[in-house]
Coordinates of C-alpha atoms (C1' of nucleotides) in Angstrom, one line a residue:
Chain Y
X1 CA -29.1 -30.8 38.5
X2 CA -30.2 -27.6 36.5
X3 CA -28.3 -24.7 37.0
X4 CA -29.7 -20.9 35.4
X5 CA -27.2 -18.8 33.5
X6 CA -26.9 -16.6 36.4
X7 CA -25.6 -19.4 38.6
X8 CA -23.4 -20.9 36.2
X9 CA -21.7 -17.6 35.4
X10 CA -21.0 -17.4 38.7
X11 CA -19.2 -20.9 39.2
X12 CA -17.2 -20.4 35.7
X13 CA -16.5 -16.9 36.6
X14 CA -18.0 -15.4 33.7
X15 CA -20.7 -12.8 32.6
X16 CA -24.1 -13.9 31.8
X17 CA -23.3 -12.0 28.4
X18 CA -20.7 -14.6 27.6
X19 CA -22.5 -17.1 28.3
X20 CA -25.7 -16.0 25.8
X21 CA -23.0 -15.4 23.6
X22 CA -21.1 -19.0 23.7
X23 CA -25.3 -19.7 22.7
X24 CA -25.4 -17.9 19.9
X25 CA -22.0 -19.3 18.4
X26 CA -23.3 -23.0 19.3
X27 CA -20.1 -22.7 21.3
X28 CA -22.1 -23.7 24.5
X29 CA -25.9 -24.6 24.3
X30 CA -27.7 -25.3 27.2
X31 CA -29.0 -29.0 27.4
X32 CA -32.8 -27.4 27.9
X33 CA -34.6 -24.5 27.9
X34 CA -37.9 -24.3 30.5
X35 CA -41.4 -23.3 29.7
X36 CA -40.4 -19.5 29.9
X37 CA -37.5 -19.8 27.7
X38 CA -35.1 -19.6 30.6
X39 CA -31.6 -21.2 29.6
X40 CA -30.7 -24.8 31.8
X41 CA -27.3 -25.6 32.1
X42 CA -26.6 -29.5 33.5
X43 CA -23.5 -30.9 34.1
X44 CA -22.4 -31.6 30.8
X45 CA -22.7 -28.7 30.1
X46 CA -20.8 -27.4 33.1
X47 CA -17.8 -30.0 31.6
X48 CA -17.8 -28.5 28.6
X49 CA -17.4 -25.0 29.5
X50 CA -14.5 -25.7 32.0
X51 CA -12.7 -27.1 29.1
X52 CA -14.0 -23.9 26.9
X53 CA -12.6 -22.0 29.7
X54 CA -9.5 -23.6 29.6
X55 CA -8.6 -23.5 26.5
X56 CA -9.3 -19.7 26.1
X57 CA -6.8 -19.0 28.9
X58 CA -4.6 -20.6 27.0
X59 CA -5.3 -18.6 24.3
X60 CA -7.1 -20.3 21.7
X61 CA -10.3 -18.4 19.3
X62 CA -13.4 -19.7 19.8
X63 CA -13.8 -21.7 16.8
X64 CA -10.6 -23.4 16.9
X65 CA -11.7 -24.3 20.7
X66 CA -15.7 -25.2 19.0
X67 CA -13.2 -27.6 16.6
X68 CA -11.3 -29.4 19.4
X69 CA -14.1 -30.2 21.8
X70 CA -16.3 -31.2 18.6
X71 CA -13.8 -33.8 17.5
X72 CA -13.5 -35.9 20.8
X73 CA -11.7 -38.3 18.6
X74 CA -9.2 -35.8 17.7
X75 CA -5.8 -35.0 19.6
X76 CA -5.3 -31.8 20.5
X77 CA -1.8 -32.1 20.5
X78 CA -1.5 -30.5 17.0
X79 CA -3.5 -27.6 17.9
X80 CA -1.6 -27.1 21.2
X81 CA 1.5 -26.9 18.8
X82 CA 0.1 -24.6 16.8
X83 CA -0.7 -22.4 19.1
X84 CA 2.5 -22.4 20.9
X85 CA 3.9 -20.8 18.0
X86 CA 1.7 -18.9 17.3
X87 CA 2.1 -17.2 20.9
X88 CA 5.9 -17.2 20.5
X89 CA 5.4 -15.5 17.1
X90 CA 3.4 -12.8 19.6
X91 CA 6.2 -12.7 22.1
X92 CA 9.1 -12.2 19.6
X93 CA 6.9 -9.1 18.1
X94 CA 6.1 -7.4 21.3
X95 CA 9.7 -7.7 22.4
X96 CA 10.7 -6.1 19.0
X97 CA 8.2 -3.8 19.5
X98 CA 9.2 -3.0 23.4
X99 CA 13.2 -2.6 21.9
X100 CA 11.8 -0.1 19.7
X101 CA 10.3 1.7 22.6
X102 CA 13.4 1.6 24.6
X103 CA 15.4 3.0 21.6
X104 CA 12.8 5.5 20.7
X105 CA 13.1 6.4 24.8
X106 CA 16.8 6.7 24.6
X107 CA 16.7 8.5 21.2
X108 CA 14.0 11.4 23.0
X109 CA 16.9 12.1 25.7
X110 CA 19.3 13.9 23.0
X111 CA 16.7 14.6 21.3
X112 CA 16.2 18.3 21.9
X113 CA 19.3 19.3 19.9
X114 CA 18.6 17.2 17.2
X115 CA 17.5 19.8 13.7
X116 CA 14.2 17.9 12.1
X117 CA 16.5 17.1 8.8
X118 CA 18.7 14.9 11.4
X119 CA 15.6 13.3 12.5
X120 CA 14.7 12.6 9.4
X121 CA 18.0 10.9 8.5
X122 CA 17.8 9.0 11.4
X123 CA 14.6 7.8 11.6
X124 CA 12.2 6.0 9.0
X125 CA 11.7 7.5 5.8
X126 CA 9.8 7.8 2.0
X127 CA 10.2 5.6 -0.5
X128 CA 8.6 5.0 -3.8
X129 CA 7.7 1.3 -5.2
X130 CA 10.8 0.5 -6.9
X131 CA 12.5 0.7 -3.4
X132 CA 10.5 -1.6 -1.6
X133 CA 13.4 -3.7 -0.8
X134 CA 14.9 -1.2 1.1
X135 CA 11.8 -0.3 2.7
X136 CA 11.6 -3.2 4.1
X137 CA 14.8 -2.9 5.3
X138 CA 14.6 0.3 7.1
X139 CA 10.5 0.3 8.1
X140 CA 10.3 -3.2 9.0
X141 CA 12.5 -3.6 11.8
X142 CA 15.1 -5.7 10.1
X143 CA 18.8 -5.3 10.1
X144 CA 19.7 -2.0 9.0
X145 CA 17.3 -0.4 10.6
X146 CA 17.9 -2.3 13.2
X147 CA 22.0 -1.6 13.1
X148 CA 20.6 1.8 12.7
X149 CA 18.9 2.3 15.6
X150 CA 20.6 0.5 17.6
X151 CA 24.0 2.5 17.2
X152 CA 22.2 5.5 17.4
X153 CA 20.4 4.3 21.0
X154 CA 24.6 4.8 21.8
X155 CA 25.0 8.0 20.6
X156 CA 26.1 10.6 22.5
X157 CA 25.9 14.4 22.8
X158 CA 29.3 14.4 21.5
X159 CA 28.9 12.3 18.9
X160 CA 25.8 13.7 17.7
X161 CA 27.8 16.8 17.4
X162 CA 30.5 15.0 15.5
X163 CA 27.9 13.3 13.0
X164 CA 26.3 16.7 12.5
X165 CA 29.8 18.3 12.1
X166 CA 31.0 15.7 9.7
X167 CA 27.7 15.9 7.6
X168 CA 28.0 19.7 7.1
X169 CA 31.7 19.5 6.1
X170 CA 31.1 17.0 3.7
X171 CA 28.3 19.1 2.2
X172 CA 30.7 22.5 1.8
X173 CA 32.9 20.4 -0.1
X174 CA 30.5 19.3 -2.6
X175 CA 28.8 22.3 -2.7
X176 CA 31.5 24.1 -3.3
X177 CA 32.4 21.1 -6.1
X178 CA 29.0 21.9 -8.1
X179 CA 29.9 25.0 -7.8
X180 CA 33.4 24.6 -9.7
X181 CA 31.5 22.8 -12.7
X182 CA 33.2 20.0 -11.8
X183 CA 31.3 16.8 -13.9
X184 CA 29.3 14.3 -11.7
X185 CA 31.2 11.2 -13.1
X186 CA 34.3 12.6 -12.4
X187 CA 36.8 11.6 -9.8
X188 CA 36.3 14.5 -7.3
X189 CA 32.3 13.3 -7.3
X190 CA 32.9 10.3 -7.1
X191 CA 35.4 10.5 -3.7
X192 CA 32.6 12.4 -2.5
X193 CA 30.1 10.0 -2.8
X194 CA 32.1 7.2 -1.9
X195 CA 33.1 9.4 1.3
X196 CA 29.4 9.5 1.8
X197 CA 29.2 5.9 1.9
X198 CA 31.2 5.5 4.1
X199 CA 29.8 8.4 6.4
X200 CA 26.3 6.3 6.5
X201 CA 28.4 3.1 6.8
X202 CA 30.3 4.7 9.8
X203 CA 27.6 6.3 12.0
X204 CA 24.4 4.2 11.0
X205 CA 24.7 1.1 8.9
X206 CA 26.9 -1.0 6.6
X207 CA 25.7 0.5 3.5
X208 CA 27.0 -1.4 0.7
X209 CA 27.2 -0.3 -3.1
X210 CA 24.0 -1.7 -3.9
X211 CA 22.0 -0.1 -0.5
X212 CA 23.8 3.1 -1.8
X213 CA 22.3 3.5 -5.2
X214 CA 18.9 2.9 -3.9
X215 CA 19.2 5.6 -1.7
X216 CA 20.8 7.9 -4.9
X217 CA 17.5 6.8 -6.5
X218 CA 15.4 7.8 -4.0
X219 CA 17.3 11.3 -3.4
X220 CA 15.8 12.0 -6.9
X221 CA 12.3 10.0 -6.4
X222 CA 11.1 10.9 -3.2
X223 CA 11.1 14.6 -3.1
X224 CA 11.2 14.7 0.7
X225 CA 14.7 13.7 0.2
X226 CA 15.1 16.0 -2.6
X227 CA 13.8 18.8 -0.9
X228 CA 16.3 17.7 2.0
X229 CA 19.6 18.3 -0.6
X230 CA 17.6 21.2 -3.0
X231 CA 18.0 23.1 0.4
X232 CA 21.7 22.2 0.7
X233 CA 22.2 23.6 -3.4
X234 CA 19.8 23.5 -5.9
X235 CA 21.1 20.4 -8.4
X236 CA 23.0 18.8 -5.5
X237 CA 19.9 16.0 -5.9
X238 CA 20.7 14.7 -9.4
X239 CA 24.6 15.7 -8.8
X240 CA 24.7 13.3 -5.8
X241 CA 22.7 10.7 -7.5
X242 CA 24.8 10.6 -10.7
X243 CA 27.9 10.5 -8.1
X244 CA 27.0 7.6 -6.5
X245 CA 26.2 5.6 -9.4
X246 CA 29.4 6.6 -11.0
X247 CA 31.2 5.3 -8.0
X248 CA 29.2 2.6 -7.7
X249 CA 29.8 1.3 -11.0
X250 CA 33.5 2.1 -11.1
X251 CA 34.2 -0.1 -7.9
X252 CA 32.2 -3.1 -9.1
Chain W
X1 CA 4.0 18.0 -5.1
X2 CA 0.8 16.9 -4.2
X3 CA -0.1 12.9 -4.0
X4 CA -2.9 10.7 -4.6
X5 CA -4.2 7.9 -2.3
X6 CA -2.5 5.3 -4.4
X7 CA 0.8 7.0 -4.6
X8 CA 0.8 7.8 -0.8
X9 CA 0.2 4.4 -0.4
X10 CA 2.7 2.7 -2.2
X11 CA 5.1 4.8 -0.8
X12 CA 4.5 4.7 2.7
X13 CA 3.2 0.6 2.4
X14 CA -0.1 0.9 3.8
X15 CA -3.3 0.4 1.3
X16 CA -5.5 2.7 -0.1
X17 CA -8.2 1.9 2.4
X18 CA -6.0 2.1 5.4
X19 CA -5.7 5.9 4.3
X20 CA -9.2 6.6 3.7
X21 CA -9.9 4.7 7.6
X22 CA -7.4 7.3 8.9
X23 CA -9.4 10.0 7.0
X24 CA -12.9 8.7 8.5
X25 CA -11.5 9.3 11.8
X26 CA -9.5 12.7 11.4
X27 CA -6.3 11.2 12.0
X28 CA -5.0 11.8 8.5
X29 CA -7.0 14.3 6.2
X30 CA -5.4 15.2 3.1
X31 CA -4.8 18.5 3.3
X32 CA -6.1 19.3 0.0
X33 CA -9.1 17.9 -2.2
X34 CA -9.4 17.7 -6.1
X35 CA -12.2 19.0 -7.8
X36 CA -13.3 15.4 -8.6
X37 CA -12.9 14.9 -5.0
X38 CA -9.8 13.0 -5.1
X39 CA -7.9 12.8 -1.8
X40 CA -4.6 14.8 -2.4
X41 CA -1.9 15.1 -0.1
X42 CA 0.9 17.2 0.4
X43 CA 5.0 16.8 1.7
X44 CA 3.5 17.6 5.3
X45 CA 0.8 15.0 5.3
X46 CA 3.6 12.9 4.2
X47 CA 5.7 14.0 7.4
X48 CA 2.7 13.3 9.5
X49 CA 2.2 9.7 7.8
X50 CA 5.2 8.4 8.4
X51 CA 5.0 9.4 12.2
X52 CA 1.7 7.9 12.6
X53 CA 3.5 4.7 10.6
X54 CA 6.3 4.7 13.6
X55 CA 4.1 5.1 16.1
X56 CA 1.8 2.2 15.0
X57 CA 5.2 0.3 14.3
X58 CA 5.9 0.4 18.2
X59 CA 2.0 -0.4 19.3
X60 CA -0.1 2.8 19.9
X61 CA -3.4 2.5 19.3
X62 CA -4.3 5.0 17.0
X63 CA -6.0 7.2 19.2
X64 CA -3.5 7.9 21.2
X65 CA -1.1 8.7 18.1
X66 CA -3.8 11.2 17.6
X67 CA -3.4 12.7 20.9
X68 CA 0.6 13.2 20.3
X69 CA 0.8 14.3 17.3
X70 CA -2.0 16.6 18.2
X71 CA 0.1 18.2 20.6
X72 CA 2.8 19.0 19.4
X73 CA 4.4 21.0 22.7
X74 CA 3.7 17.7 24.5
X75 CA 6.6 15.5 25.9
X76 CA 6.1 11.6 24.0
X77 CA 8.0 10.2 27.0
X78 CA 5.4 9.4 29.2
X79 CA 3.2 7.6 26.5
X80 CA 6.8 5.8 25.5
X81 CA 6.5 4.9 29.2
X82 CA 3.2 3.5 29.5
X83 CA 3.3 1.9 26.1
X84 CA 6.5 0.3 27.4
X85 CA 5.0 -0.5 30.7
X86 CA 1.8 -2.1 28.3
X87 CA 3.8 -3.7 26.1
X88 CA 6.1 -5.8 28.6
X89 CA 2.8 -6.4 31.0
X90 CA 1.6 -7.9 27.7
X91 CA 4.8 -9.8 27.0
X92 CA 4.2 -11.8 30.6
X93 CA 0.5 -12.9 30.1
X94 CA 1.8 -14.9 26.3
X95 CA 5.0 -16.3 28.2
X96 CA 2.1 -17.5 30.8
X97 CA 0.3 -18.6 28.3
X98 CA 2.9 -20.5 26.2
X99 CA 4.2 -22.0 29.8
X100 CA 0.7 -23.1 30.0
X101 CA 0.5 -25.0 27.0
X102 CA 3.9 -26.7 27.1
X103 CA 2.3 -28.4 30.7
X104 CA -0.9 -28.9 28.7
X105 CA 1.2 -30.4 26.1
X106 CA 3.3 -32.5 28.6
X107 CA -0.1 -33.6 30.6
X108 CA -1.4 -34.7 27.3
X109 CA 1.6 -37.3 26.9
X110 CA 0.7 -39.0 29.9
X111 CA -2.9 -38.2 29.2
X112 CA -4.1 -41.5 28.0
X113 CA -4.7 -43.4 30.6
X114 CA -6.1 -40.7 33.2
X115 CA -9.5 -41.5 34.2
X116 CA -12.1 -38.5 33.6
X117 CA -11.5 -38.1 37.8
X118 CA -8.4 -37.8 37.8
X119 CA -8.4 -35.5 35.4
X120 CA -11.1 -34.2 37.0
X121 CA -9.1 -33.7 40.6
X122 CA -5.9 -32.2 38.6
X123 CA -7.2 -29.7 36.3
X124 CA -9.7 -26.7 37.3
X125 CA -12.6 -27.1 38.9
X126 CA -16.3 -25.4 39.7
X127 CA -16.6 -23.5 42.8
X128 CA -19.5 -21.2 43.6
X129 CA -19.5 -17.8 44.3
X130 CA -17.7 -17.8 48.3
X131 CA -14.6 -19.4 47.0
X132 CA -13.8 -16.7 44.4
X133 CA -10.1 -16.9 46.2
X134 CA -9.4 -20.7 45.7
X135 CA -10.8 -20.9 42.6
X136 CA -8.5 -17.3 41.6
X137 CA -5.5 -20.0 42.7
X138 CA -6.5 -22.4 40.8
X139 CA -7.7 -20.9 38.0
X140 CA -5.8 -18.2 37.4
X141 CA -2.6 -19.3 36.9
X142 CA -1.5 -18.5 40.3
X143 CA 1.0 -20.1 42.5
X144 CA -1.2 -23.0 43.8
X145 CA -2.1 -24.1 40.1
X146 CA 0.9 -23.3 38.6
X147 CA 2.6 -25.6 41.5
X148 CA 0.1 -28.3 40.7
X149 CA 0.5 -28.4 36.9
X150 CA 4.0 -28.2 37.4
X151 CA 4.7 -30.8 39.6
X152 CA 1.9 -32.8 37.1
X153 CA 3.9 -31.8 34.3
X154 CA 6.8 -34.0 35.4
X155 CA 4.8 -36.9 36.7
X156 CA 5.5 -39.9 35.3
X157 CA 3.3 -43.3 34.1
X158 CA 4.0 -45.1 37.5
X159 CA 3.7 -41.7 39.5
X160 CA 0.5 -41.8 37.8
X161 CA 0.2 -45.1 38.8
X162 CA 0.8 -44.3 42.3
X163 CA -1.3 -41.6 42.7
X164 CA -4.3 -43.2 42.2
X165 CA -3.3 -46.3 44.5
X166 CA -2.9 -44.2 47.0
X167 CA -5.8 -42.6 46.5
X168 CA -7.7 -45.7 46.1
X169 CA -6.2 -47.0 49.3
X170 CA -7.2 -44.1 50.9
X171 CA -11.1 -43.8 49.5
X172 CA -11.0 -47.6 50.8
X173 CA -10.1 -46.6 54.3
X174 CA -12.3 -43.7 54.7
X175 CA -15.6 -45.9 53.0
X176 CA -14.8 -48.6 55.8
X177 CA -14.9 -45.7 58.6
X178 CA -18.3 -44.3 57.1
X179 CA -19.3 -47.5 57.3
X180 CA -18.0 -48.7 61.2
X181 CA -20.6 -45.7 61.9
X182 CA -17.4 -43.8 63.1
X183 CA -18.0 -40.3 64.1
X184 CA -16.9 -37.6 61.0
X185 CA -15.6 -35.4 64.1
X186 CA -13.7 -38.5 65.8
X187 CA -10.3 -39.4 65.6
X188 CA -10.0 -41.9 62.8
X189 CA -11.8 -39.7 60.7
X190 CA -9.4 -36.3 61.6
X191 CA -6.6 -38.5 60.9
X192 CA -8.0 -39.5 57.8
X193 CA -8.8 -36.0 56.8
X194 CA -5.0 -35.1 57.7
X195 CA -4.1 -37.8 55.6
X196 CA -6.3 -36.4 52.9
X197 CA -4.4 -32.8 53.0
X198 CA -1.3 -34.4 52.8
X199 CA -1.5 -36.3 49.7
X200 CA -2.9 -32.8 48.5
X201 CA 0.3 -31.4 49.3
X202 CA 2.4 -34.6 47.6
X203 CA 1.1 -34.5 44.8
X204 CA -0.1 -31.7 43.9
X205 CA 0.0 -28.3 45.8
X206 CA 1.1 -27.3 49.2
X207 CA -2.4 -27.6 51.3
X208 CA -2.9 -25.6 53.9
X209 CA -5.6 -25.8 56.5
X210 CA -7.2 -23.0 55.0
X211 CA -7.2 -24.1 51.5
X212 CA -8.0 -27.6 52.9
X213 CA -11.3 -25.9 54.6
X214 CA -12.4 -24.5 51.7
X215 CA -11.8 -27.5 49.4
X216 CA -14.0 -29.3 51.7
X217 CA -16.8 -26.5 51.5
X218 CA -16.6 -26.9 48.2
X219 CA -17.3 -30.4 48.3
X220 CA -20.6 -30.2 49.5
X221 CA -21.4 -26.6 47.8
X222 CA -20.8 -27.9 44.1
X223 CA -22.6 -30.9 42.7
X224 CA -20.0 -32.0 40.9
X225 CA -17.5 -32.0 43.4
X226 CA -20.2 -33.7 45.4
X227 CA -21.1 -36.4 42.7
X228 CA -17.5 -37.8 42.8
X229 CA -17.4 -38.3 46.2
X230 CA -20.8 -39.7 46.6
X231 CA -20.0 -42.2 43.9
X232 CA -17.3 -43.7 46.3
X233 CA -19.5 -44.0 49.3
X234 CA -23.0 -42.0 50.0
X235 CA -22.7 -39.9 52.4
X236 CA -18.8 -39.1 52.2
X237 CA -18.7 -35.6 50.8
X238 CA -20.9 -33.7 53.8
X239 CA -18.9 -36.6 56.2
X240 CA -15.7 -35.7 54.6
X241 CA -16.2 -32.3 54.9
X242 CA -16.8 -32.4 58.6
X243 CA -13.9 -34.3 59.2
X244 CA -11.8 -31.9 57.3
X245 CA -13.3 -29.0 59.6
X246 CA -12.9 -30.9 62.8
X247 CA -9.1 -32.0 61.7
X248 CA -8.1 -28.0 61.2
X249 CA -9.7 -26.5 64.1
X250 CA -7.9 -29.1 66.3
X251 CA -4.7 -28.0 64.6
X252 CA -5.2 -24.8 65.0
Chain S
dC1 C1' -15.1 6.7 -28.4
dT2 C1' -13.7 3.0 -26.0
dG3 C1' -11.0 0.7 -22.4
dC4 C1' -8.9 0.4 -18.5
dC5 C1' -7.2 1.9 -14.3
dG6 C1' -7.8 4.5 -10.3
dC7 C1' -10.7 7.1 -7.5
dC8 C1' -15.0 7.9 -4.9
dT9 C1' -18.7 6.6 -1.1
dC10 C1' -21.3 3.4 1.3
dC11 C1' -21.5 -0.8 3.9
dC12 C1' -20.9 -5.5 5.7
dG13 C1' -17.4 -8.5 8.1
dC14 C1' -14.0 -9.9 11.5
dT15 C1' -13.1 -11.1 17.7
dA16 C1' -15.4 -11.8 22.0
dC17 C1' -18.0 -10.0 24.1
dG18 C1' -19.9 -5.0 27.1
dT19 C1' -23.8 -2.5 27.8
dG20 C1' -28.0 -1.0 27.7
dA21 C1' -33.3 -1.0 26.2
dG22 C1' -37.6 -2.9 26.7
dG23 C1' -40.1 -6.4 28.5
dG24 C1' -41.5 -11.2 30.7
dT25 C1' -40.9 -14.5 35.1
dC26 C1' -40.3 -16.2 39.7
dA27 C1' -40.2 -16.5 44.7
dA28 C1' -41.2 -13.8 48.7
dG29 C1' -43.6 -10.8 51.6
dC30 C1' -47.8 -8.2 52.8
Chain C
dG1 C1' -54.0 -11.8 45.4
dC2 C1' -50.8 -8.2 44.5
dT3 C1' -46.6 -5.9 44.6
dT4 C1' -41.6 -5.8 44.8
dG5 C1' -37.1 -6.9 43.4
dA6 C1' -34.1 -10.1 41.5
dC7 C1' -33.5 -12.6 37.5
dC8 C1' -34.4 -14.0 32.9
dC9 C1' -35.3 -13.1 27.8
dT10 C1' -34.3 -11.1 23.0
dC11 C1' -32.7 -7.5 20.1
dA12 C1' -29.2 -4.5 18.7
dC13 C1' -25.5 -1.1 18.8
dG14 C1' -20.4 -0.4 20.0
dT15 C1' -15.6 -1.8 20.1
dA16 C1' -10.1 -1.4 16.8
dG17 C1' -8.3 -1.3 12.6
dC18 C1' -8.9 -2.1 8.9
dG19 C1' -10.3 -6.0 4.5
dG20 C1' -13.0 -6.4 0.7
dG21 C1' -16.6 -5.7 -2.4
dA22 C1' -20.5 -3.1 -4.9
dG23 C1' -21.8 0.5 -7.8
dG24 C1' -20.5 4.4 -10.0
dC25 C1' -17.5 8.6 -11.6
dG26 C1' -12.8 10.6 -13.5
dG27 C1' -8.7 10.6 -16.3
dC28 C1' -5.9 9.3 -19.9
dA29 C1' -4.1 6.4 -23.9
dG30 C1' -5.1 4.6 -28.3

DNA sequence: CTGCCGCCTCCCGCTACGTGAGGGTCAAGC
DNA sequence: GCTTGACCCTCACGTAGCGGGAGGCGGCAG
């Protein structure tokens, strides 16, 4: 019983190219080879690449599939393990990643109204090295981003008009507090910068002391972010970030 | 404010080389080069970064980031769509996969003492070229398969046990009838046949006539299918298959 | 001037094949 | 015995998104 590539492709319901290929790996090597060179499959062979087959629906590599038929002693159990995980691992990122889609849908819908410097609070942002932490925090899907995102995915018109509203009145009033020469450390600042905790607390995420002097760091660091308050007043950048540490430091 | 490679990288978490990749293919070129030819790049390469970043973050490939970012009037809510749409077809095929491997796991429990043949009549089979459809079923992880391997899943030692004696019992009966010189297209043999469908249906999946039919096509039309039943009685896979043929189109 | 770090440009490697190119082989029909 | 057409063979490049290394400049501190 010798069957040619062609008819065995056929059977296992796959291309002629996979099966030179399963060759070339030593995946699957035909028993014999005739005079021309032509490849002859028997039934072994057949055996084994219904088992090949199987296991690469169930979603093993090759070589992991090359390992469990080449250990016939061996229990697949393990590997069947491993890979369960490893697919649920899969499942659990694609549904993250499908979330983010639905947000990222939602988010679109007010979008239009939304002034690129909101955006840019909102959404993902620049950080230098010494931040990674909250990096991680924010880029990598994890919980204040997450929080983030996820309150925002609720935001209305209304309260993206509020937010906005809130924002700009907060930055009159220290504006106009640079303005009177008022010291950074002082206790104006430092109601100010507490009140802007609690702003980012309020709307996007629980932003503790410690996620709020990173973020005064980064003001100065990242000069996307400094750009973004240089606009509000030139020196609001350091002013803010001296603020917050102040605060920071007085409430610990 | 211009940026090297390095600096864009640490700041945005991506390495050095994933930058220059995104250079090779125009997706991100620095807007500005050093004499020395030093990648440099500026707050709006930054901006466009950290979109390509998100995007990638929710599963575009990065051609199509290209595409919408490239366009900048263009609406991103029907690529949201579609990745969504991509993403959640995506999600199915791994929870099919990981359903698949906790029966594989299950089967493997009971696995011990399962003759090759058994194993043989529960999991996939060869089927040439005419019975793409049944072997789709069976393969595929369609309903007929997936009903098999489910109902397999929860079989236990003695149904495993019982199985085969009723198979035996049955392989005994037909080998006596081959042998009393009783006509395939008789009778005995149609009852036999009928009997043969319904321990299909027990045990493993709901057999129809149809499917019945072309199980018993398939036992002449693929050697190995033909092997096991010529290894109970010579003879018994082309006399089986007419019986089978005989017993539908009287039902019909 | 020397070291060292960072930058540059190739270029191979990874998965599991798809898709030809260019050329023999086999059974059938004339 | 010769042609045709289906089938087979072996290269070998292409895919997505980089990882990693070789070999060689550039820039800056001591």
């Amino acid at each position: 019983m010798a069957y040619t590539v062609g008819q065995v492709a056929r059977a296992a319901h796959v291309t002629v190219r996979t099966l030179h290929h399963y060759d070339e790996i030593g995946l699957l090597s035909p028993s014999e080879r005739s005079p021309a060179g032509y490849r002859r499959y028997d039934d072994t062979d057949l055996e084994r690449l219904q088992l090949i087959r199987a296991y690469r629906e169930l979603g093993f590599p090759l070589e992991e599939i090359a390992e469990i038929l080449d250990d016939p002693g061996g229990d697949p159990l393990p590997h069947l393990r491993r890979q369960h995980e490893l697919l649920t691992g899969r499942i659990g990122k694609l549904r993250d990643m499908v979330a983010a889609i639905e947000l990222a849908m939602e988010a679109r819908k007010l979008d239009i109204q939304l002034t690129p410097e909101e955006r840019f609070e909102v959404f993902g942002d620049f950080d230098p090295d010494e931040h990674a932490e909250e990096a991680e925090r924010r880029w990598g899907g994890t919980e204040a981003y997450r929080q983030s995102a996820e309150r925002v995915a609720r935001f209305s018109k209304e309260d993206w008009l509020r937010n906005k509203a809130e924002n700009e009145d907060w930055a009159r009033r220290i504006t106009a507090l640079v303005d009177s020469g008022a010291p950074a450390d002082g206790p104006e600042a430092m109601g100010l910068a507490e009140e802007h905790r609690q702003l980012i607390s309020r709307w996007f995420y629980d932003c503790s002391y410690e996620i709020h002097t990173g973020l005064a760091d980064m003001y100065v660091a990242d000069p996307r972010f400094t750009a973004y308050f240089e606009k509000i007043r030139p020196g609001l950048a350091a002013y803010l970030n001296e603020a917050i540490h102040a605060n920071a430091i007085s409430r610990a």
